[in-house]
Short mmCIF file of C-alpha atoms in Angstrom, two decimals:
data_model
loop_
_atom_site.label_atom_id
_atom_site.label_comp_id
_atom_site.label_asym_id
_atom_site.label_seq_id
_atom_site.Cartn_x
_atom_site.Cartn_y
_atom_site.Cartn_z
CA MET A 202 -0.09 0.12 0.10
CA ASP A 203 2.29 2.93 -1.24
CA ARG A 204 1.26 6.25 0.38
CA ALA A 205 1.88 9.72 -0.78
CA GLU A 206 2.46 11.15 2.74
CA ASP A 207 6.18 11.59 3.29
CA ASP A 208 5.59 10.83 7.07
CA VAL A 209 2.41 9.22 8.54
CA ARG A 210 4.01 8.48 11.95
CA LYS A 211 2.03 9.36 15.08
CA ILE A 212 5.25 9.39 17.37
CA ARG A 213 7.24 12.32 16.33
CA ARG A 214 10.96 12.42 18.07
CA GLU A 215 13.32 15.24 17.49
CA PRO A 216 16.08 14.74 15.23
CA THR A 217 19.42 13.91 16.60
CA GLY A 218 22.89 14.69 15.10
CA SER A 219 24.07 15.37 11.90
CA GLY A 220 22.25 12.38 9.98
CA CYS A 221 25.35 10.43 9.14
CA PRO A 222 24.89 6.66 9.49
CA VAL A 223 27.91 6.46 11.91
CA GLY A 224 28.85 9.44 13.95
CA ARG A 225 30.76 10.50 17.21
CA GLY A 226 28.90 12.76 19.51
CA ASP A 227 30.98 15.63 21.41
CA ASP A 228 30.13 13.59 24.57
CA GLY A 229 32.26 10.84 22.87
CA THR A 230 29.24 8.54 22.37
CA TRP A 231 28.77 7.10 19.11
CA GLN A 232 25.45 7.45 17.28
CA VAL A 233 24.39 4.81 14.75
CA ARG A 234 21.51 5.45 12.60
CA GLY A 235 22.02 3.50 9.27
CA TYR A 236 20.41 0.25 9.32
CA PRO A 237 23.33 -1.98 8.05
CA ALA A 238 25.49 -0.54 10.71
CA ALA A 239 22.94 -0.53 13.47
CA ARG A 240 22.44 -4.40 12.61
CA ALA A 241 26.35 -4.75 12.35
CA VAL A 242 26.55 -3.29 16.05
CA LEU A 243 23.54 -5.58 17.50
CA ARG A 244 24.96 -8.45 16.03
CA SER A 245 28.68 -8.02 17.08
CA SER A 246 30.61 -10.51 19.61
CA ASP A 247 32.78 -7.42 20.35
CA THR A 248 29.86 -5.38 22.20
CA VAL A 249 28.02 -5.79 25.52
CA GLN A 250 24.61 -4.59 26.66
CA ALA A 251 24.84 -1.22 28.27
CA GLY A 252 22.29 1.42 29.50
CA LEU A 253 18.81 0.29 31.19
CA GLY A 254 20.47 0.70 34.56
CA ILE A 255 23.07 -1.80 33.95
CA GLU A 256 25.52 0.46 36.19
CA THR A 257 23.22 -0.12 39.20
CA VAL A 258 23.35 -3.99 38.29
CA GLU A 259 27.06 -4.19 38.22
CA LYS A 260 27.01 -2.98 41.62
CA LEU A 261 25.27 -6.03 42.83
CA PRO A 262 27.37 -8.93 45.05
CA ALA A 263 28.85 -11.34 42.45
CA LYS A 264 26.96 -14.28 43.99
CA ILE A 265 23.71 -12.68 42.71
CA ARG A 266 23.01 -13.76 39.21
CA ARG A 267 21.93 -10.92 36.84
CA PRO A 268 18.68 -11.03 34.82
CA VAL A 269 19.34 -12.29 31.49
CA LEU A 270 18.98 -8.90 29.76
CA TYR A 271 22.13 -7.92 31.61
CA ARG A 272 24.44 -10.74 30.83
CA ASP A 273 26.58 -11.38 27.58
CA GLY A 274 28.62 -14.18 26.19
CA SER A 275 28.35 -17.88 26.86
CA GLU A 276 26.29 -17.21 30.06
CA HIS A 277 23.60 -15.25 28.22
CA ARG A 278 23.59 -17.71 25.28
CA GLU A 279 22.85 -20.83 27.46
CA HIS A 280 19.97 -18.95 29.20
CA ARG A 281 18.44 -18.23 26.03
CA ARG A 282 18.90 -21.58 24.66
CA GLN A 283 17.11 -23.21 27.61
CA THR A 284 14.34 -20.78 27.82
CA ALA A 285 13.81 -20.59 23.84
CA ARG A 286 11.25 -23.31 23.99
CA TYR A 287 8.90 -20.95 25.74
CA PHE A 288 8.83 -18.42 22.69
CA THR A 289 8.93 -20.67 19.73
CA PRO A 290 5.96 -19.84 17.21
CA ARG A 291 4.26 -23.39 17.77
CA ARG A 292 4.25 -23.00 21.53
CA VAL A 293 2.89 -19.41 21.14
CA ASP A 294 0.04 -21.01 18.76
CA GLU A 295 -0.64 -23.84 21.13
CA HIS A 296 -0.39 -22.37 24.30
CA TYR A 297 -0.45 -18.65 24.51
CA ARG A 298 -3.25 -18.24 21.82
CA GLU A 299 -6.18 -19.47 23.64
CA LEU A 300 -5.29 -17.39 26.71
CA THR A 301 -5.03 -14.32 24.79
CA GLU A 302 -8.25 -14.77 23.12
CA ARG A 303 -9.78 -15.36 26.57
CA VAL A 304 -8.53 -12.49 28.30
CA THR A 305 -9.06 -10.26 25.26
CA LEU A 306 -13.03 -10.96 25.15
CA SER A 307 -13.22 -10.60 28.85
CA TYR A 308 -11.88 -7.14 28.63
CA LEU A 309 -13.79 -6.17 25.43
CA GLU A 310 -16.87 -7.35 27.37
CA THR A 311 -15.99 -4.80 30.17
CA LEU A 312 -16.02 -2.20 27.01
CA ARG A 313 -19.24 -3.41 25.66
CA THR A 314 -20.88 -3.24 28.99
CA ALA A 315 -19.63 0.51 29.68
CA GLY A 316 -19.96 1.62 26.30
CA GLU A 317 -16.47 3.61 26.80
CA ALA A 318 -12.81 3.00 28.07
CA GLN A 319 -9.63 3.91 27.97
CA LEU A 320 -7.66 1.97 25.71
CA GLU A 321 -4.40 1.69 27.54
CA ASP A 322 -6.41 0.09 30.42
CA LEU A 323 -7.90 -2.68 28.50
CA THR A 324 -4.34 -3.32 26.63
CA PHE A 325 -2.54 -3.38 30.15
CA GLY A 326 -4.93 -5.86 31.40
CA VAL A 327 -4.34 -7.92 28.38
CA ALA A 328 -0.89 -7.95 28.49
CA ILE A 329 -0.64 -8.46 31.95
CA ASP A 330 -2.55 -11.51 31.82
CA VAL A 331 -0.71 -13.00 29.03
CA ALA A 332 2.86 -12.21 30.30
CA CYS A 333 2.11 -13.54 33.75
CA GLY A 334 0.85 -16.77 32.15
CA VAL A 335 4.03 -17.15 30.27
CA ILE A 336 6.35 -16.21 32.96
CA GLY A 337 4.30 -18.07 35.78
CA LEU A 338 2.79 -15.45 38.07
CA THR A 339 -0.50 -17.06 38.32
CA HIS A 340 -0.98 -16.74 42.11
CA SER A 341 -0.94 -13.27 42.74
CA ARG A 342 -2.90 -11.13 45.33
CA PRO A 343 -5.31 -8.53 44.00
CA GLY A 344 -3.76 -5.55 42.59
CA ILE A 345 -0.88 -6.46 40.42
CA GLN A 346 -1.87 -3.95 38.03
CA ARG A 347 -1.79 -1.15 40.25
CA ARG A 348 1.73 -2.56 41.87
CA LEU A 349 2.99 -2.52 37.87
CA GLU A 350 1.30 0.97 37.28
CA ARG A 351 3.69 2.21 40.29
CA PHE A 352 6.82 0.01 39.47
CA PHE A 353 6.48 1.34 35.69
CA PRO A 354 5.11 5.03 35.90
CA GLU A 355 4.42 7.25 32.89
CA LYS A 356 7.59 9.52 34.05
CA PHE A 357 10.67 8.13 36.03
CA GLY A 358 12.74 10.22 38.12
CA LYS A 359 16.39 9.31 39.21
CA PRO A 360 16.98 7.60 42.08
CA GLY A 361 19.82 8.90 44.24
CA LEU A 362 21.25 10.28 47.60
CA THR A 363 22.22 13.91 46.41
CA SER A 364 18.77 15.69 46.36
CA LEU A 365 15.27 15.19 48.07
CA ASN A 366 13.77 14.20 44.73
CA GLY A 367 16.30 11.64 44.22
CA ILE A 368 15.92 10.11 47.93
CA TYR A 369 12.26 9.89 47.10
CA TRP A 370 12.76 8.01 43.81
CA LEU A 371 15.10 5.61 45.60
CA PHE A 372 12.47 4.99 48.53
CA ARG A 373 9.76 4.69 46.08
CA GLN A 374 11.35 2.23 43.87
CA ASN A 375 12.29 -0.10 46.76
CA THR A 376 8.95 0.12 48.15
CA ASN A 377 7.66 -0.98 44.76
CA TRP A 378 10.15 -3.79 44.51
CA LEU A 379 8.76 -5.13 47.94
CA ARG A 380 5.40 -5.01 46.90
CA ILE A 381 5.73 -6.93 43.55
CA TYR A 382 7.87 -9.61 45.56
CA PHE A 383 5.38 -9.87 48.10
CA GLY A 384 2.23 -9.71 46.31
CA ASP A 385 3.34 -11.42 43.20
CA VAL A 386 6.49 -13.42 42.91
CA ARG A 387 6.82 -14.99 46.53
CA PRO A 388 3.30 -16.27 46.18
CA ALA A 389 4.07 -17.71 42.92
CA VAL A 390 7.68 -19.05 43.79
CA ARG A 391 6.19 -21.03 46.51
CA ALA A 392 3.26 -22.27 44.67
CA HIS A 393 5.50 -23.62 41.95
CA ARG A 394 8.22 -25.06 44.58
CA GLU A 395 5.31 -27.44 45.47
CA ARG A 396 3.61 -28.03 42.14
CA PRO A 397 6.28 -27.28 39.27
CA ALA A 398 4.73 -26.10 36.21
CA ASP A 399 6.11 -25.50 32.53
CA ASN A 400 6.97 -21.81 32.73
CA LEU A 401 9.70 -19.56 33.65
CA ILE A 402 9.70 -19.29 37.14
CA SER A 403 9.33 -23.04 37.42
CA HIS A 404 12.56 -23.14 35.28
CA LEU A 405 14.61 -20.60 37.21
CA ILE A 406 13.59 -22.86 40.62
CA ALA A 407 14.78 -25.55 39.04
CA GLU A 408 18.24 -23.86 38.09
CA GLY A 409 18.45 -23.04 41.47
CA CYS A 410 18.02 -19.24 41.43
CA SER A 411 17.31 -17.49 44.77
CA GLU A 412 13.55 -15.61 45.17
CA PRO A 413 15.84 -12.15 44.66
CA GLU A 414 17.00 -13.32 41.32
CA ILE A 415 13.78 -14.61 40.26
CA LEU A 416 12.07 -11.28 41.10
CA GLY A 417 14.65 -9.63 38.96
CA GLU A 418 14.14 -11.82 36.13
CA CYS A 419 10.38 -11.35 36.63
CA LEU A 420 10.60 -7.74 36.46
CA THR A 421 12.76 -7.80 33.27
CA TYR A 422 10.16 -9.95 31.35
CA ALA A 423 7.29 -8.14 32.74
CA ALA A 424 8.80 -4.66 31.18
CA ALA A 425 9.49 -6.52 27.79
CA GLY A 426 6.35 -8.53 28.06
CA MET A 427 3.45 -5.90 29.42
CA ILE A 428 4.76 -2.47 29.19
CA THR A 429 5.99 -2.40 25.68
CA THR A 430 3.21 -4.73 24.26
CA ARG A 431 0.73 -2.12 25.74
CA GLU A 432 2.10 0.72 24.02
CA PHE A 433 2.42 -1.06 20.64
CA ILE A 434 -1.35 -2.06 20.79
CA CYS A 435 -2.41 1.73 21.56
CA VAL A 436 -0.05 3.00 18.70
CA ALA A 437 -1.08 0.36 16.10
CA ALA A 438 -4.85 0.79 17.01
CA TRP A 439 -4.20 4.66 16.65
CA HIS A 440 -3.24 4.33 13.02
CA LEU A 441 -6.17 1.94 12.06
CA PHE A 442 -8.74 4.54 14.06
CA THR A 443 -7.08 7.25 11.43
CA ASP A 444 -6.50 5.67 8.47
CA ASP A 445 -9.44 4.19 6.48
CA ALA A 446 -7.73 2.62 4.04
CA LEU A 447 -5.34 0.81 5.95
CA ARG A 448 -8.04 -0.20 8.65
CA LYS A 449 -10.12 -1.98 5.69
CA ARG A 450 -6.99 -3.91 4.64
CA TYR A 451 -6.37 -4.96 8.07
CA VAL A 452 -9.94 -5.76 8.63
CA ASN A 453 -10.63 -7.59 5.57
CA GLY A 454 -7.09 -9.63 5.36
CA ASP A 455 -6.33 -13.11 6.65
CA GLU A 456 -3.81 -13.42 9.44
CA SER A 457 -0.67 -13.07 7.46
CA GLU A 458 -2.10 -9.91 5.80
CA ARG A 459 -2.85 -8.69 9.18
CA LEU A 460 0.52 -9.32 10.72
CA ALA A 461 2.13 -7.64 7.70
CA VAL A 462 0.18 -4.60 8.56
CA LEU A 463 1.05 -4.58 12.37
CA HIS A 464 4.70 -5.22 11.32
CA GLU A 465 4.79 -2.37 9.30
CA ILE A 466 3.25 -0.16 11.88
CA LEU A 467 6.00 -1.38 14.23
CA ARG A 468 8.71 -0.61 11.80
CA LEU A 469 7.50 2.69 11.74
CA GLU A 470 6.88 3.31 15.24
CA PRO A 471 9.32 1.24 17.56
CA VAL A 472 8.68 1.18 21.07
CA VAL A 473 11.90 1.13 22.09
CA ALA A 474 13.99 3.58 19.66
CA ARG A 475 17.51 3.27 21.20
CA LEU A 476 19.32 0.46 22.27
CA THR A 477 22.81 1.09 23.88
CA ARG A 478 26.00 -1.15 23.35
CA ARG A 479 29.70 -0.94 24.82
CA THR A 480 32.57 -2.18 22.71
CA THR A 481 34.64 -4.89 24.01
CA GLY A 482 37.22 -4.59 20.95
CA SER A 483 37.19 -2.29 17.89
CA VAL A 484 34.24 -2.74 15.99
CA GLU A 485 34.07 -1.70 12.19
CA LEU A 486 30.88 -0.68 10.82
CA PRO A 487 29.69 0.46 7.07
CA GLY A 488 29.66 4.38 7.08
CA ALA A 489 28.49 7.10 4.23
CA ASP A 490 32.24 6.99 2.64
CA GLY A 491 33.55 3.73 3.66
CA PRO A 492 34.20 1.62 7.04
CA VAL A 493 34.17 3.18 10.13
CA THR A 494 36.03 1.88 13.22
CA VAL A 495 34.76 2.34 16.51
CA PRO A 496 37.18 1.69 19.10
CA ALA A 497 37.08 -0.47 22.21
CA GLY A 498 35.53 0.89 25.19
CA ALA A 499 33.06 2.95 23.22
CA LEU A 500 29.59 3.79 24.02
CA VAL A 501 27.23 3.37 21.16
CA ASP A 502 23.77 4.39 20.84
CA ILE A 503 21.53 2.72 18.00
CA LEU A 504 18.61 4.96 16.83
CA VAL A 505 16.38 2.32 16.00
CA ASP A 506 13.63 4.51 14.62
CA GLU A 507 16.05 6.39 12.05
CA ALA A 508 17.56 2.70 11.10
CA ASN A 509 14.37 1.48 10.49
CA THR A 510 13.68 4.42 8.14
CA ASP A 511 17.02 3.86 6.07
CA PRO A 512 15.74 4.16 2.40
CA ASP A 513 18.62 1.83 1.26
CA ALA A 514 17.41 -0.81 3.46
CA VAL A 515 13.78 -0.59 3.64
CA GLY A 516 13.05 1.16 0.09
CA THR A 517 11.04 4.16 -1.09
CA THR A 518 8.67 6.25 1.00
CA PRO A 519 10.54 4.85 4.21
CA LYS A 520 8.11 6.77 6.46
CA ALA A 521 4.95 5.49 5.01
CA VAL A 522 3.09 2.54 6.06
CA CYS A 523 3.60 0.02 3.03
CA PRO A 524 2.59 -3.61 4.46
CA GLY A 525 4.93 -6.28 2.85
CA ARG A 526 7.89 -4.31 1.59
CA PRO A 527 10.32 -6.81 -0.11
CA ALA A 528 13.10 -5.30 1.92
CA THR A 529 11.70 -6.12 5.24
CA THR A 530 9.29 -9.04 4.61
CA GLY A 531 9.76 -12.48 7.10
CA ARG A 532 11.26 -12.59 10.30
CA TYR A 533 12.70 -8.97 10.02
CA ALA A 534 9.50 -7.35 8.52
CA ALA A 535 9.64 -5.01 11.69
CA ALA A 536 13.21 -4.31 10.82
CA LEU A 537 15.27 -3.64 14.26
CA SER A 538 11.89 -3.09 16.23
CA PHE A 539 12.73 -6.22 18.29
CA GLY A 540 16.49 -5.82 18.27
CA ASP A 541 18.86 -7.98 16.76
CA GLY A 542 21.65 -10.26 17.62
CA PRO A 543 21.95 -12.06 21.20
CA HIS A 544 19.71 -9.71 22.83
CA ARG A 545 17.03 -9.79 20.07
CA CYS A 546 13.61 -9.98 21.75
CA PRO A 547 12.27 -13.60 22.49
CA GLY A 548 8.67 -12.38 22.92
CA ALA A 549 8.32 -11.17 19.23
CA ASP A 550 5.97 -13.91 18.15
CA ILE A 551 3.78 -13.59 21.39
CA ALA A 552 3.75 -9.58 21.04
CA MET A 553 2.34 -9.89 17.52
CA MET A 554 0.01 -12.56 18.16
CA GLU A 555 -1.24 -10.59 21.29
CA THR A 556 -1.81 -7.55 19.37
CA ASN A 557 -3.28 -9.41 16.36
CA VAL A 558 -5.87 -11.04 18.68
CA PHE A 559 -6.97 -8.09 20.67
CA LEU A 560 -7.17 -5.44 17.45
CA GLY A 561 -8.74 -7.92 15.70
CA HIS A 562 -11.53 -8.46 18.26
CA LEU A 563 -11.37 -4.54 18.93
CA PHE A 564 -12.30 -3.60 15.44
CA ALA A 565 -15.18 -6.27 14.96
CA LEU A 566 -17.11 -4.70 17.52
CA GLU A 567 -20.14 -2.73 16.36
CA GLY A 568 -19.61 0.86 16.21
CA ILE A 569 -16.07 0.98 17.50
CA ARG A 570 -14.60 4.39 17.21
CA MET A 571 -12.09 6.53 18.96
CA LEU A 572 -13.32 9.50 20.82
CA THR A 573 -10.10 11.40 21.76
CA THR A 574 -6.61 11.96 20.33
CA PRO A 575 -4.03 10.61 22.67
CA ARG A 576 -1.04 12.33 24.38
CA VAL A 577 2.63 11.07 23.99
CA THR A 578 5.23 11.58 26.20
CA PHE A 579 8.65 10.10 26.09
CA GLN A 580 11.03 7.60 28.21
CA ASP A 581 14.30 9.33 27.13
CA GLU A 582 16.85 6.54 28.13
CA ILE A 583 15.19 4.19 25.74
CA GLY A 584 13.44 6.42 23.37
CA GLY A 585 10.33 4.83 24.35
CA TYR A 586 7.04 6.45 24.13
CA VAL A 587 3.89 6.32 26.37
CA ILE A 588 0.37 6.75 24.73
CA ARG A 589 -2.41 7.86 27.24
CA GLY A 590 -5.93 9.13 26.94
CA LEU A 591 -6.78 7.17 23.87
CA ARG A 592 -10.71 6.78 24.73
CA VAL A 593 -12.80 4.53 22.58
CA ALA A 594 -16.37 3.75 22.29
CA VAL A 595 -18.83 1.04 21.20
CA ASP A 596 -22.51 0.63 20.63
CA LYS A 597 -23.52 -1.02 24.03
CA GLY A 598 -24.61 -4.60 23.72
#
């Protein structure tokens, strides 16, 4: 579906840097915005995870195992190998689709009864229920949504001991850790110790992980499986509500056609638009005028939203929604929106299935319509967006 518009994105970020595929900023941080260079960084064996609070995690005692997000090398590869079975396309279809259908219909029945709702509330409820099923957080006390909203607020402060605001955020987050531990993780761990199940928490128990280590893993997967999916479903719905031709193509398409539409929206609107790596050796990247060598010890920011709209990689009209682009079909139809290399998001298939199931049922509702244009704020460290206030209405059933 070629579009005449040059840029149909809903999420408008401020341009950064010079626009070169690879460049070095005044602070010494390298910025990568070309698609081939970005993919090369993410796939390189001479880079490790950086950002995402890794500096704080590195201060933990050596005996505490880091969450998988913060590990690299052989230890990371082994963990991903052992847990890959939870995220295969076959398992997603056989184990998680029915759950997603069930919870989606439950939340949409709430919408039908009330007539109106905030879309972010509906999508967060679905995302929580599905992710909890995958992780094994199935014995929580009432109030998990509120606990997670407090842990992942719309705006973060910066914890520390040098200001009253920093002390407040340090106290707040420590309190939120304890709320989730006592309300969600500890009850699940106790239940799965007595009766192991085929889920992530039971796997971690079998590996000998302590409860604090399991808490860290659960919050890592919660951020990936709940927060990002919530935002993507909202932005995809926003596109479909405001583009009659795209909505018609989605509603009338089969599953492969619908997924092509969703992958293309995600390519254009990556939920996480900045990934950070630190080089452990020199890394050669393709630049505008030939190879560029990034030295060891450098901090590298990969600007995913810019790499995803590199015309040399994705073709003409890179800022338009064109499902089924020849350059981005298959596993990487969303370009780098799920990352790449060792840290590529393992839950990509779950996220797309979940989004497709929810939106398929949403747009099948009689009289479904968007009442208010949402507001967008940003989580600057990861270039993430937060969509709030997208109110929808249906004909009451």
